[in-house]
Coordinates of C-alpha atoms in Angstrom, one line a residue:
Chain A
M1 CA 0.0 0.1 -0.1
S2 CA 2.4 2.5 -1.4
D3 CA 4.8 0.9 1.1
F4 CA 6.1 0.3 -2.0
A5 CA 5.5 2.6 -5.1
I6 CA 6.9 1.7 -8.4
Y7 CA 7.0 4.5 -10.8
A8 CA 7.1 4.2 -14.7
E9 CA 10.3 6.2 -14.9
V10 CA 11.8 3.8 -12.5
V11 CA 10.7 0.8 -14.3
E12 CA 11.9 2.1 -17.5
K13 CA 15.5 2.5 -16.1
V14 CA 15.5 -0.9 -14.6
R15 CA 14.3 -2.4 -17.8
R16 CA 17.0 -0.7 -19.9
L17 CA 19.5 -2.3 -17.4
M18 CA 18.1 -5.8 -17.6
L19 CA 17.9 -5.5 -21.4
A20 CA 21.6 -4.9 -21.7
Y21 CA 22.2 -7.7 -19.1
Q22 CA 19.8 -10.0 -20.9
A23 CA 21.8 -9.5 -24.2
S24 CA 25.1 -10.2 -22.4
V25 CA 24.2 -13.2 -20.4
K26 CA 21.8 -14.4 -23.2
A27 CA 18.9 -15.0 -20.8
E28 CA 15.5 -16.0 -22.0
Y29 CA 13.6 -13.9 -19.3
I30 CA 14.7 -11.8 -16.4
A31 CA 12.1 -10.5 -13.7
L32 CA 12.7 -8.0 -10.7
C33 CA 10.3 -9.1 -8.0
H34 CA 9.5 -7.6 -4.8
R35 CA 10.0 -9.9 -1.7
D36 CA 6.4 -9.7 -1.1
G37 CA 5.8 -11.5 -4.2
S38 CA 4.9 -8.7 -6.9
L39 CA 6.5 -8.2 -10.1
I40 CA 8.3 -5.1 -10.6
A41 CA 9.8 -5.2 -14.0
E42 CA 10.4 -8.0 -16.5
V43 CA 12.1 -8.4 -19.9
G44 CA 11.9 -11.3 -22.4
N45 CA 9.2 -13.7 -22.3
L46 CA 8.1 -17.3 -21.4
P47 CA 5.3 -18.5 -23.7
S48 CA 4.9 -21.4 -21.4
C49 CA 4.0 -19.4 -18.4
P50 CA 1.0 -17.0 -19.0
E51 CA 1.2 -15.5 -15.3
P52 CA 4.5 -14.0 -14.6
S53 CA 3.3 -12.9 -11.2
L54 CA 3.3 -16.8 -10.4
L55 CA 6.9 -16.8 -11.1
A56 CA 7.5 -14.1 -8.8
V57 CA 5.7 -15.9 -6.0
L58 CA 7.4 -19.2 -6.7
G59 CA 10.8 -17.5 -6.9
N60 CA 10.3 -16.0 -3.6
G61 CA 9.2 -19.3 -2.2
A62 CA 12.0 -20.9 -3.6
Y63 CA 14.6 -18.5 -2.7
D64 CA 13.3 -18.6 1.0
S65 CA 13.2 -22.2 1.3
A66 CA 16.9 -22.4 0.0
K67 CA 17.7 -19.7 2.3
Q68 CA 16.1 -21.5 5.5
M69 CA 18.0 -24.7 4.4
G70 CA 21.4 -22.8 4.1
G71 CA 20.6 -21.4 7.6
M72 CA 20.1 -24.6 9.1
L73 CA 23.1 -26.0 7.7
G74 CA 25.1 -23.1 9.1
G75 CA 25.3 -20.9 6.0
E76 CA 25.5 -17.2 5.9
N77 CA 25.1 -14.5 3.5
F78 CA 23.0 -16.8 1.4
Q79 CA 22.7 -15.0 -2.1
S80 CA 21.4 -17.3 -4.7
V81 CA 19.6 -20.4 -5.6
S82 CA 19.8 -22.1 -9.1
F83 CA 17.9 -24.9 -10.7
S84 CA 19.0 -26.7 -13.9
G85 CA 16.3 -28.6 -15.9
E86 CA 16.4 -30.2 -19.2
N87 CA 15.2 -27.4 -21.3
R88 CA 15.8 -24.6 -19.0
S89 CA 17.9 -23.0 -16.0
V90 CA 16.8 -20.8 -13.4
Y91 CA 18.9 -18.6 -11.1
I92 CA 17.3 -16.5 -8.4
S93 CA 19.4 -14.1 -6.4
S94 CA 19.0 -11.4 -3.8
A95 CA 19.2 -8.0 -5.3
D96 CA 18.4 -6.1 -1.9
N97 CA 16.8 -7.2 1.3
A98 CA 13.6 -6.5 -0.4
L99 CA 14.2 -7.5 -4.0
L100 CA 14.7 -10.7 -5.9
L101 CA 16.3 -11.1 -9.4
L102 CA 14.9 -14.2 -11.2
Q103 CA 16.6 -15.3 -14.4
V104 CA 15.8 -17.8 -16.7
F105 CA 18.3 -19.2 -19.3
P106 CA 17.8 -21.6 -22.2
G107 CA 19.4 -25.1 -21.9
P108 CA 20.5 -27.3 -19.0
K109 CA 23.4 -25.3 -17.7
L110 CA 23.8 -21.8 -16.4
P111 CA 26.1 -19.3 -18.2
N112 CA 29.7 -19.2 -17.1
R113 CA 30.2 -16.5 -14.2
V114 CA 26.4 -15.9 -13.8
E115 CA 27.3 -14.8 -10.2
D116 CA 29.7 -12.1 -11.4
F117 CA 27.7 -10.9 -14.1
N118 CA 24.5 -10.8 -11.5
R119 CA 26.5 -9.2 -9.0
L120 CA 27.4 -6.4 -11.5
L121 CA 23.4 -6.1 -12.6
V122 CA 22.6 -5.8 -8.7
E123 CA 25.1 -3.1 -8.2
K124 CA 23.8 -1.1 -11.2
L125 CA 20.2 -1.4 -10.2
L126 CA 20.8 -0.2 -6.9
E127 CA 22.9 2.6 -8.2
A128 CA 20.4 3.6 -10.7
V129 CA 17.4 3.3 -8.6
P130 CA 18.2 4.3 -5.0
T131 CA 14.5 4.3 -4.2
F132 CA 14.8 0.5 -3.9
T133 CA 16.7 0.8 -0.8
Q134 CA 14.3 3.5 0.6
N135 CA 11.7 2.8 3.3
T136 CA 8.5 4.5 2.0
S137 CA 6.4 3.1 4.7
K138 CA 5.9 6.3 6.6
L139 CA 3.5 7.7 4.5
I140 CA 0.9 8.1 7.3
Chain B
M1 CA 2.8 -4.2 2.4
S2 CA 1.1 -4.0 -0.9
S3 CA 2.6 -2.1 -3.8
I4 CA 1.3 0.5 -6.2
N5 CA 2.8 0.1 -9.7
F6 CA 2.4 3.1 -11.9
A7 CA 4.1 1.3 -14.9
T8 CA 1.6 -1.6 -14.9
R9 CA -0.9 0.6 -13.2
E10 CA -1.7 -2.1 -10.6
I11 CA -2.4 -2.2 -6.9
S12 CA -1.3 -5.5 -5.2
C13 CA -2.5 -6.6 -1.9
K14 CA -1.7 -9.7 -0.1
V15 CA -4.3 -11.6 2.0
V16 CA -3.1 -14.7 4.1
Y17 CA -5.7 -17.3 5.6
Y18 CA -4.2 -18.5 8.6
G19 CA -5.4 -21.0 11.1
P20 CA -4.8 -24.5 12.7
G21 CA -4.1 -27.5 10.5
L22 CA -7.1 -29.0 8.8
S23 CA -9.3 -25.9 9.5
G24 CA -10.3 -25.3 5.8
K25 CA -7.8 -22.7 4.7
T26 CA -7.0 -24.3 1.4
T27 CA -10.7 -25.5 1.0
N28 CA -11.5 -21.6 1.1
L29 CA -9.1 -21.0 -1.7
Q30 CA -10.4 -23.8 -3.8
V31 CA -14.0 -22.5 -3.5
I32 CA -13.0 -19.0 -4.3
H33 CA -11.0 -20.2 -7.2
Q34 CA -14.2 -22.2 -8.4
K35 CA -16.5 -19.4 -7.9
M36 CA -14.7 -16.7 -9.5
P37 CA -15.3 -15.8 -13.3
Q38 CA -12.8 -16.8 -15.4
D39 CA -11.5 -13.3 -16.4
K40 CA -10.7 -12.6 -12.7
R41 CA -8.5 -15.4 -11.7
T42 CA -5.7 -17.6 -13.0
D43 CA -4.6 -20.8 -12.0
M44 CA -4.3 -21.7 -8.3
V45 CA -0.8 -23.1 -7.0
S46 CA -0.7 -25.4 -4.3
L47 CA 2.8 -26.5 -2.9
A48 CA 1.2 -29.5 -1.0
T49 CA 2.3 -33.0 0.1
E50 CA 0.7 -36.0 -1.6
G51 CA -1.6 -36.2 1.3
D52 CA -3.0 -32.7 0.1
R53 CA -1.7 -31.1 3.3
T54 CA -0.2 -27.7 2.6
L55 CA 3.5 -27.9 2.5
F56 CA 4.6 -24.2 1.8
F57 CA 1.5 -22.3 0.7
D58 CA -1.3 -22.1 -1.8
F59 CA -1.6 -19.1 -3.9
L60 CA -4.5 -17.7 -5.9
P61 CA -4.2 -14.3 -7.7
L62 CA -7.5 -12.5 -8.3
N63 CA -8.3 -9.5 -10.4
L64 CA -10.8 -7.7 -8.6
G65 CA -11.8 -4.8 -11.1
D66 CA -10.2 -1.5 -11.7
I67 CA -10.3 1.6 -9.5
K68 CA -9.5 4.6 -11.6
G69 CA -7.5 2.9 -14.2
F70 CA -5.5 1.0 -11.5
K71 CA -6.0 -2.8 -11.7
T72 CA -6.5 -4.4 -8.2
R73 CA -4.7 -7.5 -7.7
F74 CA -5.4 -9.7 -4.8
Q75 CA -3.0 -12.2 -3.9
L76 CA -4.6 -14.9 -1.7
Y77 CA -2.2 -17.2 0.2
T78 CA -2.6 -20.0 2.8
V79 CA -0.1 -21.2 5.3
P80 CA 0.5 -24.8 6.5
G81 CA -1.4 -25.1 9.7
Q82 CA 0.9 -27.8 11.4
V83 CA 2.7 -26.6 14.3
Y84 CA 6.0 -27.5 13.1
Y85 CA 5.9 -25.5 10.0
N86 CA 6.2 -22.1 11.7
S87 CA 9.0 -20.7 9.8
T88 CA 7.1 -21.4 6.4
R89 CA 4.2 -19.7 8.1
K90 CA 6.2 -16.6 8.8
L91 CA 7.8 -16.5 5.5
V92 CA 4.3 -16.3 3.9
L93 CA 3.4 -13.6 6.3
R94 CA 5.9 -11.1 5.0
G95 CA 4.3 -8.0 3.6
V96 CA 0.7 -9.1 4.6
D97 CA -2.1 -6.7 3.9
G98 CA -4.9 -8.4 5.5
I99 CA -5.6 -11.7 7.5
V100 CA -8.4 -14.2 7.6
F101 CA -8.3 -16.4 10.6
V102 CA -9.8 -19.7 9.7
A103 CA -11.0 -21.4 12.9
D104 CA -12.4 -24.8 13.4
S105 CA -15.7 -24.5 15.1
Q106 CA -15.3 -27.9 16.8
R107 CA -14.9 -28.1 20.6
S108 CA -12.2 -30.5 20.4
R109 CA -10.3 -27.9 18.2
Q110 CA -10.4 -25.1 20.7
A111 CA -6.7 -25.6 21.9
E112 CA -5.4 -25.3 18.3
N113 CA -7.5 -22.4 17.5
L114 CA -6.0 -20.6 20.5
E115 CA -2.4 -21.9 19.7
S116 CA -2.7 -20.8 16.3
L117 CA -4.1 -17.3 17.1
Q118 CA -1.2 -16.7 19.3
N119 CA 1.2 -17.9 16.9
L120 CA -0.1 -15.5 14.4
R121 CA 0.3 -12.6 16.9
Q122 CA 3.7 -13.5 17.5
N123 CA 5.0 -14.2 14.0
L124 CA 3.5 -10.7 12.9
Q125 CA 5.3 -9.0 16.1
D126 CA 8.5 -10.5 14.7
Y127 CA 8.0 -8.5 11.5
G128 CA 7.1 -5.4 13.6
M129 CA 3.3 -5.6 12.9
D130 CA 0.5 -5.8 15.3
L131 CA -2.6 -7.8 14.7
D132 CA -4.7 -5.3 16.2
D133 CA -3.7 -2.7 13.5
M134 CA -4.4 -4.6 10.3
P135 CA -7.6 -5.6 8.5
F136 CA -8.4 -8.8 10.2
V137 CA -11.6 -11.1 10.1
L138 CA -12.4 -14.4 11.7
Q139 CA -14.1 -17.2 9.9
Y140 CA -15.8 -19.8 12.1
N141 CA -15.6 -23.0 9.6
K142 CA -17.0 -26.4 9.9
R143 CA -20.5 -25.2 11.4
D144 CA -22.1 -28.3 9.9
M145 CA -20.1 -30.6 12.1
D146 CA -21.6 -32.1 15.4
N147 CA -20.4 -30.9 18.7
V148 CA -19.5 -27.3 17.6
F149 CA -19.1 -24.3 19.9
T150 CA -21.9 -21.6 19.3
L151 CA -20.8 -18.2 17.7
D152 CA -20.9 -16.6 21.0
E153 CA -18.7 -19.2 22.6
L154 CA -16.3 -18.7 19.9
N155 CA -16.1 -15.1 19.9
A156 CA -15.6 -15.0 23.6
E157 CA -12.5 -17.2 23.1
L158 CA -11.2 -16.0 19.9
N159 CA -12.6 -12.4 19.4
P160 CA -12.2 -10.0 22.2
R161 CA -11.6 -7.1 19.8
K162 CA -14.9 -7.8 18.0
V163 CA -13.6 -8.0 14.5
P164 CA -16.0 -9.1 11.8
F165 CA -16.6 -12.9 11.9
F166 CA -18.5 -15.2 9.6
P167 CA -19.7 -18.7 10.2
S168 CA -18.9 -21.1 7.2
T169 CA -18.9 -24.3 5.8
A170 CA -16.2 -24.1 3.4
H171 CA -16.4 -27.5 1.7
N172 CA -19.9 -26.6 0.4
G173 CA -19.0 -22.9 -0.3
K174 CA -21.1 -21.3 2.5
G175 CA -19.6 -18.0 3.9
V176 CA -16.5 -18.3 1.8
V177 CA -17.2 -15.4 -0.5
T178 CA -18.7 -13.3 2.3
T179 CA -15.4 -13.6 4.3
L180 CA -13.5 -12.6 1.3
K181 CA -15.4 -9.7 0.6
A182 CA -15.2 -8.5 4.1
I183 CA -11.3 -8.9 4.2
A184 CA -11.0 -7.3 0.6
M185 CA -13.1 -4.4 1.8
L186 CA -11.2 -3.7 5.0
V187 CA -7.8 -4.1 2.9
I188 CA -9.1 -1.5 0.4
E189 CA -10.2 0.9 3.1
K190 CA -6.9 0.6 4.8
F191 CA -5.3 1.2 1.5
N192 CA -7.2 4.4 1.0
V193 CA -6.3 5.4 4.4
K194 CA -2.8 4.8 3.8
Q195 CA -2.7 6.8 0.5
G196 CA -1.6 10.1 2.0
F197 CA 0.1 11.2 -1.1
L198 CA -2.9 10.5 -3.2
R199 CA -5.0 12.5 -0.8
K200 CA -2.6 15.3 -1.1
A201 CA -2.7 15.2 -4.9
A202 CA -6.5 15.3 -4.8
E203 CA -6.2 18.3 -2.4
S204 CA -4.0 20.1 -4.9
V205 CA -6.5 19.9 -7.7
N206 CA -9.3 21.1 -5.1
N207 CA -11.0 17.6 -4.9
T208 CA -14.2 17.7 -2.7
G209 CA -16.1 14.6 -3.4
V210 CA -16.4 11.8 -1.2
H211 CA -16.4 8.2 -2.6
E212 CA -16.6 4.8 -1.2
V213 CA -15.2 1.8 -2.6
S214 CA -17.4 -1.3 -2.4
M215 CA -17.1 -4.8 -3.5
T216 CA -19.8 -5.9 -6.0
K217 CA -20.2 -9.1 -8.0
E218 CA -18.4 -7.4 -10.7
G219 CA -15.5 -6.7 -8.4
L220 CA -14.6 -3.4 -6.8
S221 CA -16.8 -0.2 -7.6
V222 CA -16.6 3.3 -6.5
G223 CA -19.6 4.7 -5.3
Q224 CA -20.3 8.4 -4.7
A225 CA -21.7 10.2 -1.7
Q226 CA -22.8 13.8 -1.6
P227 CA -20.2 16.0 -0.1
P228 CA -21.2 18.7 2.1
A229 CA -20.8 22.3 0.9
N230 CA -17.3 23.6 0.9
A231 CA -16.2 20.4 2.0
K232 CA -12.3 19.9 1.7
P233 CA -10.4 16.6 1.7
Q234 CA -9.0 15.4 5.1
L235 CA -5.7 14.6 5.2
A236 CA -5.6 13.1 8.6
Q237 CA -9.0 12.0 9.3
P238 CA -9.7 10.4 12.6
T239 CA -11.1 7.0 12.7
T240 CA -14.2 6.1 14.9
P241 CA -14.0 3.3 17.2
S242 CA -16.7 1.6 15.3
S243 CA -14.7 1.4 12.2
P244 CA -11.1 1.4 12.4
F245 CA -10.3 1.7 8.9
K246 CA -12.8 4.5 7.9
M247 CA -12.7 5.7 4.4
P248 CA -11.0 9.1 4.0
S249 CA -12.3 12.0 1.9
F250 CA -9.8 11.9 -1.0
A251 CA -11.4 11.7 -4.2
A252 CA -13.2 14.1 -6.4
K253 CA -16.4 15.0 -7.7
P254 CA -17.5 12.9 -10.7
G255 CA -17.5 14.6 -14.2
V256 CA -20.7 14.8 -15.9
A257 CA -21.5 12.6 -18.5
G258 CA -21.1 14.1 -21.8
A259 CA -19.7 17.3 -20.4
P260 CA -15.9 18.0 -21.3
S261 CA -13.8 17.0 -18.3
T262 CA -12.1 20.0 -16.9
G263 CA -9.9 17.9 -14.8
T264 CA -10.8 19.2 -11.4
G265 CA -14.1 17.4 -11.3
S266 CA -12.6 13.8 -11.8
A267 CA -12.3 11.4 -8.9
L268 CA -9.0 10.0 -8.0
F269 CA -10.3 6.6 -8.1
Q270 CA -13.0 6.5 -10.7
K271 CA -13.1 4.7 -14.0
G272 CA -14.1 6.1 -17.3
F273 CA -13.7 9.8 -17.1
G274 CA -11.5 11.8 -19.6
A275 CA -9.1 13.2 -17.2
S276 CA -6.0 11.9 -15.3
P277 CA -6.1 11.2 -11.7
F278 CA -4.7 14.2 -10.9
G279 CA -6.6 16.6 -12.9
R280 CA -4.8 16.9 -16.2
P281 CA -6.8 15.8 -19.6
R282 CA -5.4 12.3 -20.5
T283 CA -4.8 11.1 -24.0
P284 CA -6.7 8.0 -24.8
T285 CA -4.6 5.1 -24.3
T286 CA -5.2 1.5 -23.9
I287 CA -3.8 -0.2 -20.8
A288 CA -1.9 -3.4 -21.4
R289 CA -2.3 -6.2 -18.9
M290 CA 1.3 -6.5 -18.2
P291 CA 3.9 -3.9 -17.9
T292 CA 3.7 -0.9 -20.3
F293 CA 7.0 0.8 -20.1
G294 CA 6.3 3.5 -22.3
R295 CA 4.4 5.3 -19.5
T296 CA 6.0 8.1 -17.7
V297 CA 5.1 9.3 -14.1
E298 CA 7.2 12.0 -13.1
K299 CA 9.0 11.5 -9.7
P300 CA 8.6 14.0 -7.0
E301 CA 11.6 16.3 -6.6
D302 CA 11.4 16.3 -2.8
N303 CA 11.6 12.8 -1.9
S304 CA 11.9 12.1 1.7
D305 CA 11.0 9.4 3.5
D306 CA 8.1 11.2 5.6
E307 CA 6.6 12.7 2.6
I308 CA 6.0 11.9 -1.1
E309 CA 4.1 14.1 -3.5
L310 CA 3.1 12.9 -6.7
R311 CA 3.2 15.2 -10.0
P312 CA 0.4 15.1 -12.4
Y313 CA 0.4 12.4 -14.8
V314 CA 1.8 13.8 -18.2
P315 CA 1.6 11.4 -21.2
K316 CA 4.6 10.9 -23.2
K317 CA 4.5 12.7 -26.6
K318 CA 5.2 10.6 -29.5

């Protein structure tokens, strides 16, 4: 409830960054999701998934589950979770406390150095859109 | 914490069905899924065990119509009820906007109801939220079973705050949609209250109308009440004890049908008028369902944590 307001201008900036990133890592689909499950911006498309918000919700669930597992096993600073299927691979990483990046790649393997590329994108996103790290929950 | 997305023109709200195991939370969502018209829902997602017990959550997105050109998306979640899944329940509660507590009316289940309600309070507190400050309704399910508590007995145990409560028999659909309507109304009202910056925008174009958002079969609709003469929008309208989420006066007078829109007479949350939400004429555009990145909403210049002021919507020139 405008605890998190997403402006068109911001989305355009985010989308430009994500498009450049998509071209460099040859991702099929990239989505920036809020941790409450809402979708902020996306590039690319997945014909088999008619409802991208489901991806956002399930991506959050997958990340949270893996993070819990990591925590139980003594892991700290959990940053990402990946899944490799026969036709597609998924890489989900935290972009900020409140944001997740969900990336879908064609094929059974993730690109080399996806972590490094991802880190670069996250830095650029947070630099370009400082509002992502601002708390706007004090509106009333 | 719902989000308002000016790019996709969507308002998202998260409603969680909470309660003890086997109280009927998933059944509620299944019934809603079955009863909703095709155009207002998509597939329901259930992360469940083979025995159909919820393992992580059930998720059902609903489109409940437009408010002044903004699609309202309600995301309905359930949590796993079993005591030992608390970490999962807590994750699902993050960013919640409204809660339906589904209690089992059977006398034998009273301890589980109380434990689950206490668990809900605790989990919310861990996120810095207070159950008493958020939209919350109770659903007393399984009213068709033998040996159930009376509604008064259930209220005495579970409802000291006298929040709205609804008897139900979820498996045959009784009381399910009524509960959903009630929580959706409370969430929308709270949303309106929280939209301080929208109210300021309304004030800046001398809006004086009073609108009420209500649920209908078609979804959300914006009704209209006659404002008193020279009424001005209240920025910090006090709430009354009987209605903790009282609607604020933040919207404008409706435009007259057939008359050219001047902008100042258009409601903030009203569909179909020719002006933008903030008073300027709007060029006719079609709203795509998913992100339409061509739109431009100017960001406020003085952007502080305490105050956000929206600038009028100016369509991009081609």
